[in-house]
């Protein structure tokens, strides 16, 4: 900055530093050329100083532009830029020439602006302006069942780009798909999707197993994956609504094999898949005959699939495991939920890993089983007694190895019963039985 200031001062000395000023005769000559005559000596002296000041300021700014552009000579471009940057001498300008009037006061002549006279009668005779309206909010339908209503508040459909005619590329033919979110798919892929979904829900076991098995190995499923996930989600919804357990099993088998496919990823569809899988776990009734049909294995399969989704797609950014664990924990704390739903929640928590069991299930296992026994004692539904045995078997089977790893200080039946309540004895024998069959070290 100091170097820059020294260069400016040096250039000023070189180009503009001089003791000479504009003479009074020059100012009078310039004034007479624009029609101003009879200037006194005081006025010409003041104008000469102001003209010299403006010239030096303009020259200084032009020299700054010369240095900033690394030019060797001062050009008219520098002067033009400096002139644009400089502040006007007068603070205001008008399109029309200003009018002045003379007034005398105590023998002195004073000139002032001649203001325009305003007729107050004309202003008062005008009608008053309209009162501005208050801000209002009007509600109208944007879409009704997927279609935009033709009302003045909505744009016409030909101008709106919500519906797009998306051409679908095909090797044999080209067809058009009308959709809100167009998904390009060829005719061959459409035929493949139809054939695949038909075989996945076929009553022929061998055909169904071959089709479901292809979901875990086919690398070309990425194109039909959005439609395939919608098919699975809608299939689960229909199965839960109609209590068709076999249909839910088919959908869960398809989803399980999709998880094993290394060529595809399901991150974009987790917000739809996870609620459907959890619904299979905690739904009160998923079959028509709950005492005869094995709906417990379907809930366990859904819990295992949920665990696979969480382990594969859990990241630090989405925190999927913590969010799913928190949701299941909240469901476990509900005292008004049925025992069948409690079994599904516990199955999901136990499948999430040893850390989840040790931090959530084990500290609450005494209260959980006490609530299950109280619910079973006050209920007349035989499914609740069956659910109680299933919950006990699940807790003992899933928590035994975690107790053995995290609570080695428990050594006797009394310790287990004091820690886990009525389920403590079964937990003790489950933990000690593998230890008793271990070979002795010589």
GROMACS .gro file of C-alpha atoms in nm:
model
  442
    1UNK     CA    1   0.000   0.000   0.000
    2UNK     CA    2   0.286   0.242   0.082
    3UNK     CA    3   0.455   0.159  -0.247
    4UNK     CA    4   0.129   0.229  -0.430
    5UNK     CA    5   0.091   0.567  -0.256
    6UNK     CA    6   0.449   0.662  -0.339
    7UNK     CA    7   0.393   0.579  -0.704
    8UNK     CA    8   0.079   0.793  -0.712
    9UNK     CA    9   0.256   1.087  -0.548
   10UNK     CA   10   0.548   1.055  -0.788
   11UNK     CA   11   0.320   1.048  -1.087
   12UNK     CA   12   0.131   1.347  -0.956
   13UNK     CA   13   0.453   1.538  -0.921
   14UNK     CA   14   0.558   1.430  -1.267
   15UNK     CA   15   0.230   1.511  -1.446
   16UNK     CA   16   0.038   1.768  -1.247
   17UNK     CA   17   0.240   1.925  -0.970
   18UNK     CA   18   0.269   2.293  -1.046
   19UNK     CA   19   0.226   2.621  -0.862
   20UNK     CA   20   0.051   2.783  -1.157
   21UNK     CA   21  -0.322   2.836  -1.125
   22UNK     CA   22  -0.593   2.936  -1.364
   23UNK     CA   23  -0.591   3.311  -1.419
   24UNK     CA   24  -0.893   3.535  -1.364
   25UNK     CA   25  -0.893   3.626  -1.732
   26UNK     CA   26  -0.930   3.261  -1.827
   27UNK     CA   27  -1.229   3.223  -1.593
   28UNK     CA   28  -1.391   3.540  -1.736
   29UNK     CA   29  -1.336   3.417  -2.092
   30UNK     CA   30  -1.494   3.081  -2.011
   31UNK     CA   31  -1.788   3.250  -1.835
   32UNK     CA   32  -1.850   3.485  -2.128
   33UNK     CA   33  -1.851   3.188  -2.367
   34UNK     CA   34  -2.151   3.040  -2.181
   35UNK     CA   35  -2.334   3.371  -2.148
   36UNK     CA   36  -2.227   3.484  -1.798
   37UNK     CA   37  -2.087   3.839  -1.782
   38UNK     CA   38  -1.967   4.089  -1.523
   39UNK     CA   39  -1.803   3.846  -1.277
   40UNK     CA   40  -1.626   4.023  -0.991
   41UNK     CA   41  -1.271   3.941  -0.881
   42UNK     CA   42  -1.377   3.740  -0.573
   43UNK     CA   43  -1.596   3.510  -0.780
   44UNK     CA   44  -1.332   3.447  -1.047
   45UNK     CA   45  -1.072   3.363  -0.782
   46UNK     CA   46  -1.303   3.110  -0.614
   47UNK     CA   47  -1.395   2.948  -0.945
   48UNK     CA   48  -1.029   2.921  -1.044
   49UNK     CA   49  -0.944   2.735  -0.723
   50UNK     CA   50  -1.239   2.499  -0.762
   51UNK     CA   51  -1.156   2.427  -1.127
   52UNK     CA   52  -0.793   2.350  -1.037
   53UNK     CA   53  -0.906   2.120  -0.753
   54UNK     CA   54  -1.139   1.927  -0.982
   55UNK     CA   55  -0.869   1.895  -1.248
   56UNK     CA   56  -0.615   1.761  -0.998
   57UNK     CA   57  -0.866   1.512  -0.857
   58UNK     CA   58  -0.949   1.390  -1.204
   59UNK     CA   59  -0.582   1.357  -1.290
   60UNK     CA   60  -0.504   1.169  -0.968
   61UNK     CA   61  -0.780   0.915  -1.032
   62UNK     CA   62  -0.666   0.870  -1.391
   63UNK     CA   63  -0.312   0.800  -1.272
   64UNK     CA   64  -0.449   0.536  -1.034
   65UNK     CA   65  -0.615   0.358  -1.325
   66UNK     CA   66  -0.292   0.381  -1.519
   67UNK     CA   67  -0.099   0.208  -1.238
   68UNK     CA   68  -0.367  -0.058  -1.183
   69UNK     CA   69  -0.365  -0.148  -1.553
   70UNK     CA   70   0.018  -0.149  -1.564
   71UNK     CA   71   0.016   0.103  -1.849
   72UNK     CA   72   0.323   0.303  -1.946
   73UNK     CA   73   0.131   0.609  -2.071
   74UNK     CA   74  -0.172   0.801  -1.949
   75UNK     CA   75  -0.449   0.761  -2.207
   76UNK     CA   76  -0.794   0.900  -2.265
   77UNK     CA   77  -0.944   0.572  -2.140
   78UNK     CA   78  -0.793   0.636  -1.798
   79UNK     CA   79  -0.935   0.987  -1.793
   80UNK     CA   80  -1.281   0.859  -1.897
   81UNK     CA   81  -1.287   0.599  -1.620
   82UNK     CA   82  -1.177   0.858  -1.366
   83UNK     CA   83  -1.445   1.098  -1.485
   84UNK     CA   84  -1.714   0.831  -1.438
   85UNK     CA   85  -1.584   0.754  -1.091
   86UNK     CA   86  -1.564   1.117  -0.975
   87UNK     CA   87  -1.844   1.269  -0.771
   88UNK     CA   88  -2.047   1.535  -0.956
   89UNK     CA   89  -1.976   1.893  -0.855
   90UNK     CA   90  -2.343   1.966  -0.802
   91UNK     CA   91  -2.558   1.738  -0.593
   92UNK     CA   92  -2.870   1.749  -0.809
   93UNK     CA   93  -2.970   1.787  -1.169
   94UNK     CA   94  -3.300   1.856  -1.342
   95UNK     CA   95  -3.434   1.802  -1.690
   96UNK     CA   96  -3.588   2.149  -1.692
   97UNK     CA   97  -3.381   2.461  -1.626
   98UNK     CA   98  -3.408   2.595  -1.276
   99UNK     CA   99  -3.597   2.924  -1.225
  100UNK     CA  100  -3.477   3.179  -0.974
  101UNK     CA  101  -3.651   3.484  -0.830
  102UNK     CA  102  -3.496   3.789  -0.667
  103UNK     CA  103  -3.591   3.912  -0.322
  104UNK     CA  104  -3.458   4.218  -0.141
  105UNK     CA  105  -3.388   4.230   0.230
  106UNK     CA  106  -3.230   4.527   0.407
  107UNK     CA  107  -3.081   4.657   0.089
  108UNK     CA  108  -2.935   4.318  -0.019
  109UNK     CA  109  -3.043   4.115  -0.319
  110UNK     CA  110  -3.117   3.747  -0.250
  111UNK     CA  111  -3.189   3.490  -0.521
  112UNK     CA  112  -3.390   3.178  -0.449
  113UNK     CA  113  -3.564   2.895  -0.634
  114UNK     CA  114  -3.901   2.987  -0.773
  115UNK     CA  115  -4.138   2.718  -0.639
  116UNK     CA  116  -4.440   2.608  -0.834
  117UNK     CA  117  -4.772   2.719  -0.693
  118UNK     CA  118  -5.011   2.437  -0.601
  119UNK     CA  119  -5.387   2.480  -0.621
  120UNK     CA  120  -5.531   2.335  -0.299
  121UNK     CA  121  -5.886   2.347  -0.432
  122UNK     CA  122  -5.795   2.110  -0.714
  123UNK     CA  123  -5.640   1.868  -0.467
  124UNK     CA  124  -5.939   1.880  -0.233
  125UNK     CA  125  -6.185   1.828  -0.517
  126UNK     CA  126  -6.023   1.501  -0.627
  127UNK     CA  127  -6.187   1.178  -0.501
  128UNK     CA  128  -5.996   1.006  -0.220
  129UNK     CA  129  -5.783   0.707  -0.312
  130UNK     CA  130  -5.913   0.356  -0.253
  131UNK     CA  131  -5.835   0.191   0.077
  132UNK     CA  132  -5.586  -0.095   0.020
  133UNK     CA  133  -5.725  -0.442   0.083
  134UNK     CA  134  -5.600  -0.662   0.364
  135UNK     CA  135  -5.385  -0.963   0.285
  136UNK     CA  136  -5.603  -1.269   0.237
  137UNK     CA  137  -5.525  -1.638   0.194
  138UNK     CA  138  -5.741  -1.844  -0.038
  139UNK     CA  139  -5.733  -2.223  -0.031
  140UNK     CA  140  -5.784  -2.425  -0.347
  141UNK     CA  141  -5.713  -2.779  -0.464
  142UNK     CA  142  -5.392  -2.839  -0.656
  143UNK     CA  143  -5.474  -3.199  -0.741
  144UNK     CA  144  -5.767  -3.429  -0.674
  145UNK     CA  145  -5.687  -3.800  -0.703
  146UNK     CA  146  -5.391  -3.729  -0.928
  147UNK     CA  147  -5.566  -3.486  -1.167
  148UNK     CA  148  -5.548  -3.106  -1.158
  149UNK     CA  149  -5.894  -2.941  -1.145
  150UNK     CA  150  -5.966  -2.683  -1.414
  151UNK     CA  151  -6.019  -2.372  -1.203
  152UNK     CA  152  -5.881  -2.020  -1.257
  153UNK     CA  153  -5.641  -2.062  -0.965
  154UNK     CA  154  -5.458  -2.353  -1.134
  155UNK     CA  155  -5.259  -2.319  -1.457
  156UNK     CA  156  -5.394  -2.500  -1.764
  157UNK     CA  157  -5.263  -2.849  -1.817
  158UNK     CA  158  -5.110  -2.767  -2.156
  159UNK     CA  159  -4.891  -2.504  -1.991
  160UNK     CA  160  -4.820  -2.705  -1.678
  161UNK     CA  161  -4.538  -2.954  -1.695
  162UNK     CA  162  -4.658  -3.188  -1.425
  163UNK     CA  163  -4.762  -3.446  -1.685
  164UNK     CA  164  -4.488  -3.527  -1.927
  165UNK     CA  165  -4.504  -3.749  -2.232
  166UNK     CA  166  -4.186  -3.943  -2.178
  167UNK     CA  167  -4.069  -4.146  -2.477
  168UNK     CA  168  -3.956  -4.495  -2.387
  169UNK     CA  169  -3.664  -4.622  -2.588
  170UNK     CA  170  -3.701  -4.973  -2.729
  171UNK     CA  171  -3.495  -5.172  -2.974
  172UNK     CA  172  -3.805  -5.282  -3.166
  173UNK     CA  173  -4.059  -5.010  -3.108
  174UNK     CA  174  -4.109  -4.686  -2.923
  175UNK     CA  175  -4.401  -4.635  -2.687
  176UNK     CA  176  -4.506  -4.339  -2.475
  177UNK     CA  177  -4.564  -4.351  -2.100
  178UNK     CA  178  -4.774  -4.077  -1.939
  179UNK     CA  179  -4.663  -4.033  -1.580
  180UNK     CA  180  -4.605  -3.765  -1.320
  181UNK     CA  181  -4.254  -3.902  -1.262
  182UNK     CA  182  -4.166  -4.070  -1.593
  183UNK     CA  183  -3.950  -4.380  -1.565
  184UNK     CA  184  -3.799  -4.490  -1.893
  185UNK     CA  185  -3.826  -4.862  -1.950
  186UNK     CA  186  -3.801  -5.059  -2.273
  187UNK     CA  187  -4.062  -5.303  -2.397
  188UNK     CA  188  -3.827  -5.592  -2.331
  189UNK     CA  189  -3.785  -5.478  -1.972
  190UNK     CA  190  -4.161  -5.447  -1.933
  191UNK     CA  191  -4.206  -5.804  -2.053
  192UNK     CA  192  -3.929  -5.919  -1.820
  193UNK     CA  193  -4.088  -5.741  -1.524
  194UNK     CA  194  -4.428  -5.892  -1.595
  195UNK     CA  195  -4.285  -6.241  -1.637
  196UNK     CA  196  -4.074  -6.211  -1.322
  197UNK     CA  197  -4.352  -6.087  -1.094
  198UNK     CA  198  -4.593  -6.349  -1.228
  199UNK     CA  199  -4.351  -6.629  -1.149
  200UNK     CA  200  -4.262  -6.488  -0.804
  201UNK     CA  201  -4.624  -6.528  -0.689
  202UNK     CA  202  -4.689  -6.852  -0.876
  203UNK     CA  203  -4.846  -7.145  -0.694
  204UNK     CA  204  -4.587  -7.377  -0.850
  205UNK     CA  205  -4.315  -7.395  -0.587
  206UNK     CA  206  -4.034  -7.484  -0.826
  207UNK     CA  207  -4.117  -7.199  -1.066
  208UNK     CA  208  -4.145  -6.954  -0.779
  209UNK     CA  209  -3.815  -7.059  -0.623
  210UNK     CA  210  -3.632  -7.022  -0.955
  211UNK     CA  211  -3.777  -6.674  -1.012
  212UNK     CA  212  -3.704  -6.560  -0.656
  213UNK     CA  213  -3.352  -6.701  -0.675
  214UNK     CA  214  -3.284  -6.496  -0.989
  215UNK     CA  215  -3.344  -6.178  -0.788
  216UNK     CA  216  -3.026  -6.241  -0.588
  217UNK     CA  217  -2.801  -6.294  -0.891
  218UNK     CA  218  -2.941  -6.094  -1.184
  219UNK     CA  219  -2.726  -5.780  -1.238
  220UNK     CA  220  -2.979  -5.621  -1.476
  221UNK     CA  221  -3.248  -5.545  -1.220
  222UNK     CA  222  -3.151  -5.179  -1.179
  223UNK     CA  223  -3.383  -5.068  -1.460
  224UNK     CA  224  -3.693  -5.237  -1.314
  225UNK     CA  225  -3.598  -5.189  -0.947
  226UNK     CA  226  -3.837  -4.892  -0.885
  227UNK     CA  227  -4.132  -5.089  -1.021
  228UNK     CA  228  -4.021  -5.402  -0.838
  229UNK     CA  229  -4.009  -5.226  -0.500
  230UNK     CA  230  -4.355  -5.079  -0.561
  231UNK     CA  231  -4.481  -5.428  -0.644
  232UNK     CA  232  -4.340  -5.566  -0.317
  233UNK     CA  233  -4.475  -5.279  -0.105
  234UNK     CA  234  -4.822  -5.300  -0.258
  235UNK     CA  235  -4.815  -5.678  -0.222
  236UNK     CA  236  -4.743  -5.647   0.150
  237UNK     CA  237  -5.020  -5.392   0.188
  238UNK     CA  238  -5.272  -5.619   0.013
  239UNK     CA  239  -5.157  -5.920   0.213
  240UNK     CA  240  -5.195  -5.739   0.545
  241UNK     CA  241  -5.532  -5.599   0.449
  242UNK     CA  242  -5.675  -5.933   0.336
  243UNK     CA  243  -5.487  -6.144   0.597
  244UNK     CA  244  -5.318  -6.347   0.321
  245UNK     CA  245  -5.005  -6.470   0.494
  246UNK     CA  246  -4.880  -6.666   0.195
  247UNK     CA  247  -4.881  -6.345  -0.012
  248UNK     CA  248  -4.675  -6.168   0.255
  249UNK     CA  249  -4.430  -6.460   0.254
  250UNK     CA  250  -4.385  -6.427  -0.122
  251UNK     CA  251  -4.309  -6.054  -0.092
  252UNK     CA  252  -4.064  -6.106   0.194
  253UNK     CA  253  -3.883  -6.376  -0.003
  254UNK     CA  254  -3.846  -6.138  -0.296
  255UNK     CA  255  -3.714  -5.863  -0.071
  256UNK     CA  256  -3.471  -6.100   0.103
  257UNK     CA  257  -3.322  -6.206  -0.229
  258UNK     CA  258  -3.296  -5.847  -0.348
  259UNK     CA  259  -3.083  -5.773  -0.040
  260UNK     CA  260  -2.842  -6.049  -0.143
  261UNK     CA  261  -2.793  -5.899  -0.490
  262UNK     CA  262  -2.462  -5.711  -0.489
  263UNK     CA  263  -2.535  -5.530  -0.817
  264UNK     CA  264  -2.822  -5.316  -0.685
  265UNK     CA  265  -2.877  -5.077  -0.396
  266UNK     CA  266  -3.202  -4.996  -0.218
  267UNK     CA  267  -3.117  -4.661  -0.053
  268UNK     CA  268  -3.371  -4.467  -0.259
  269UNK     CA  269  -3.655  -4.697  -0.154
  270UNK     CA  270  -3.586  -4.746   0.218
  271UNK     CA  271  -3.849  -4.489   0.318
  272UNK     CA  272  -4.113  -4.718   0.167
  273UNK     CA  273  -3.961  -5.060   0.235
  274UNK     CA  274  -3.883  -5.025   0.608
  275UNK     CA  275  -4.239  -4.925   0.715
  276UNK     CA  276  -4.378  -5.219   0.518
  277UNK     CA  277  -4.137  -5.465   0.679
  278UNK     CA  278  -4.209  -5.330   1.030
  279UNK     CA  279  -4.580  -5.364   0.960
  280UNK     CA  280  -4.526  -5.734   0.892
  281UNK     CA  281  -4.355  -5.761   1.234
  282UNK     CA  282  -4.602  -5.575   1.454
  283UNK     CA  283  -4.937  -5.615   1.276
  284UNK     CA  284  -5.193  -5.771   1.510
  285UNK     CA  285  -5.321  -6.023   1.257
  286UNK     CA  286  -5.153  -6.127   0.935
  287UNK     CA  287  -5.339  -6.454   0.876
  288UNK     CA  288  -5.692  -6.585   0.900
  289UNK     CA  289  -5.620  -6.861   1.155
  290UNK     CA  290  -5.349  -6.739   1.394
  291UNK     CA  291  -5.373  -7.046   1.621
  292UNK     CA  292  -5.316  -7.289   1.335
  293UNK     CA  293  -5.090  -7.101   1.096
  294UNK     CA  294  -4.725  -7.027   1.176
  295UNK     CA  295  -4.731  -6.649   1.153
  296UNK     CA  296  -4.448  -6.631   1.411
  297UNK     CA  297  -4.193  -6.742   1.151
  298UNK     CA  298  -4.318  -6.472   0.913
  299UNK     CA  299  -4.264  -6.206   1.181
  300UNK     CA  300  -3.917  -6.346   1.253
  301UNK     CA  301  -3.833  -6.339   0.881
  302UNK     CA  302  -3.944  -5.976   0.860
  303UNK     CA  303  -3.724  -5.893   1.161
  304UNK     CA  304  -3.428  -6.064   0.995
  305UNK     CA  305  -3.487  -5.869   0.671
  306UNK     CA  306  -3.510  -5.544   0.869
  307UNK     CA  307  -3.177  -5.623   1.030
  308UNK     CA  308  -3.024  -5.686   0.687
  309UNK     CA  309  -3.154  -5.355   0.554
  310UNK     CA  310  -3.009  -5.169   0.851
  311UNK     CA  311  -2.668  -5.339   0.840
  312UNK     CA  312  -2.624  -5.284   0.466
  313UNK     CA  313  -2.746  -4.926   0.440
  314UNK     CA  314  -2.653  -4.779   0.779
  315UNK     CA  315  -2.426  -4.474   0.742
  316UNK     CA  316  -2.312  -4.190   0.960
  317UNK     CA  317  -2.519  -3.952   0.751
  318UNK     CA  318  -2.855  -4.130   0.771
  319UNK     CA  319  -2.808  -4.299   1.116
  320UNK     CA  320  -3.050  -4.568   1.007
  321UNK     CA  321  -2.977  -4.815   1.288
  322UNK     CA  322  -3.024  -4.562   1.566
  323UNK     CA  323  -3.350  -4.437   1.414
  324UNK     CA  324  -3.494  -4.787   1.371
  325UNK     CA  325  -3.381  -4.887   1.720
  326UNK     CA  326  -3.539  -4.577   1.870
  327UNK     CA  327  -3.867  -4.643   1.690
  328UNK     CA  328  -3.881  -5.006   1.808
  329UNK     CA  329  -3.788  -4.900   2.162
  330UNK     CA  330  -4.079  -4.656   2.171
  331UNK     CA  331  -4.311  -4.932   2.049
  332UNK     CA  332  -4.181  -5.165   2.322
  333UNK     CA  333  -4.260  -4.910   2.592
  334UNK     CA  334  -4.628  -4.898   2.496
  335UNK     CA  335  -4.832  -5.076   2.760
  336UNK     CA  336  -5.147  -5.096   2.548
  337UNK     CA  337  -4.993  -5.298   2.263
  338UNK     CA  338  -5.088  -5.661   2.217
  339UNK     CA  339  -4.856  -5.950   2.293
  340UNK     CA  340  -4.834  -6.042   1.924
  341UNK     CA  341  -4.703  -5.695   1.845
  342UNK     CA  342  -4.466  -5.715   2.142
  343UNK     CA  343  -4.321  -6.036   1.998
  344UNK     CA  344  -4.258  -5.863   1.665
  345UNK     CA  345  -4.089  -5.565   1.831
  346UNK     CA  346  -3.865  -5.790   2.044
  347UNK     CA  347  -3.776  -5.998   1.739
  348UNK     CA  348  -3.670  -5.683   1.555
  349UNK     CA  349  -3.460  -5.555   1.847
  350UNK     CA  350  -3.290  -5.890   1.900
  351UNK     CA  351  -3.196  -5.914   1.532
  352UNK     CA  352  -3.020  -5.576   1.542
  353UNK     CA  353  -2.723  -5.720   1.730
  354UNK     CA  354  -2.569  -5.782   2.070
  355UNK     CA  355  -2.522  -5.414   2.146
  356UNK     CA  356  -2.894  -5.345   2.106
  357UNK     CA  357  -2.982  -5.645   2.323
  358UNK     CA  358  -2.741  -5.545   2.600
  359UNK     CA  359  -2.845  -5.178   2.608
  360UNK     CA  360  -3.223  -5.201   2.548
  361UNK     CA  361  -3.360  -5.553   2.596
  362UNK     CA  362  -3.161  -5.684   2.896
  363UNK     CA  363  -3.222  -5.382   3.127
  364UNK     CA  364  -3.598  -5.407   3.061
  365UNK     CA  365  -3.639  -5.785   3.034
  366UNK     CA  366  -3.777  -5.820   3.388
  367UNK     CA  367  -4.043  -5.550   3.333
  368UNK     CA  368  -4.123  -5.678   2.985
  369UNK     CA  369  -4.194  -6.033   3.099
  370UNK     CA  370  -4.389  -5.912   3.401
  371UNK     CA  371  -4.609  -5.704   3.170
  372UNK     CA  372  -4.652  -6.006   2.941
  373UNK     CA  373  -4.764  -6.225   3.231
  374UNK     CA  374  -5.007  -5.961   3.355
  375UNK     CA  375  -5.153  -5.918   3.008
  376UNK     CA  376  -5.188  -6.293   2.965
  377UNK     CA  377  -5.357  -6.333   3.306
  378UNK     CA  378  -5.622  -6.072   3.229
  379UNK     CA  379  -5.689  -6.184   2.870
  380UNK     CA  380  -5.924  -6.458   2.756
  381UNK     CA  381  -5.774  -6.481   2.409
  382UNK     CA  382  -5.582  -6.809   2.360
  383UNK     CA  383  -5.345  -6.637   2.118
  384UNK     CA  384  -5.206  -6.434   2.409
  385UNK     CA  385  -5.106  -6.750   2.598
  386UNK     CA  386  -4.936  -6.875   2.286
  387UNK     CA  387  -4.764  -6.538   2.244
  388UNK     CA  388  -4.635  -6.555   2.601
  389UNK     CA  389  -4.454  -6.882   2.532
  390UNK     CA  390  -4.316  -6.745   2.207
  391UNK     CA  391  -4.185  -6.433   2.379
  392UNK     CA  392  -4.019  -6.639   2.653
  393UNK     CA  393  -3.857  -6.870   2.401
  394UNK     CA  394  -3.736  -6.570   2.194
  395UNK     CA  395  -3.585  -6.387   2.491
  396UNK     CA  396  -3.408  -6.696   2.624
  397UNK     CA  397  -3.272  -6.796   2.284
  398UNK     CA  398  -3.153  -6.449   2.174
  399UNK     CA  399  -3.032  -6.311   2.508
  400UNK     CA  400  -2.847  -6.614   2.651
  401UNK     CA  401  -2.518  -6.557   2.469
  402UNK     CA  402  -2.532  -6.181   2.538
  403UNK     CA  403  -2.579  -6.249   2.912
  404UNK     CA  404  -2.285  -6.487   2.906
  405UNK     CA  405  -2.063  -6.221   2.745
  406UNK     CA  406  -2.175  -5.905   2.927
  407UNK     CA  407  -2.281  -6.039   3.270
  408UNK     CA  408  -2.021  -6.298   3.374
  409UNK     CA  409  -2.077  -6.213   3.741
  410UNK     CA  410  -2.410  -6.402   3.740
  411UNK     CA  411  -2.321  -6.752   3.862
  412UNK     CA  412  -2.629  -6.913   4.018
  413UNK     CA  413  -2.999  -6.953   3.958
  414UNK     CA  414  -3.075  -6.705   4.235
  415UNK     CA  415  -2.858  -6.446   4.067
  416UNK     CA  416  -3.044  -6.492   3.739
  417UNK     CA  417  -3.387  -6.484   3.903
  418UNK     CA  418  -3.296  -6.172   4.097
  419UNK     CA  419  -3.175  -6.004   3.777
  420UNK     CA  420  -3.438  -6.124   3.528
  421UNK     CA  421  -3.736  -6.228   3.742
  422UNK     CA  422  -3.948  -6.531   3.650
  423UNK     CA  423  -3.758  -6.587   3.328
  424UNK     CA  424  -3.426  -6.607   3.513
  425UNK     CA  425  -3.428  -6.984   3.567
  426UNK     CA  426  -3.477  -7.059   3.194
  427UNK     CA  427  -3.205  -6.809   3.113
  428UNK     CA  428  -2.968  -6.976   3.361
  429UNK     CA  429  -3.012  -7.326   3.216
  430UNK     CA  430  -2.978  -7.190   2.862
  431UNK     CA  431  -2.650  -7.018   2.951
  432UNK     CA  432  -2.504  -7.304   3.155
  433UNK     CA  433  -2.602  -7.585   2.923
  434UNK     CA  434  -2.349  -7.502   2.651
  435UNK     CA  435  -2.082  -7.452   2.917
  436UNK     CA  436  -2.147  -7.796   3.061
  437UNK     CA  437  -2.091  -7.960   2.721
  438UNK     CA  438  -1.765  -7.783   2.654
  439UNK     CA  439  -1.464  -8.020   2.641
  440UNK     CA  440  -1.233  -8.003   2.938
  441UNK     CA  441  -0.887  -7.862   2.884
  442UNK     CA  442  -0.607  -8.106   2.967
   0.00000   0.00000   0.00000
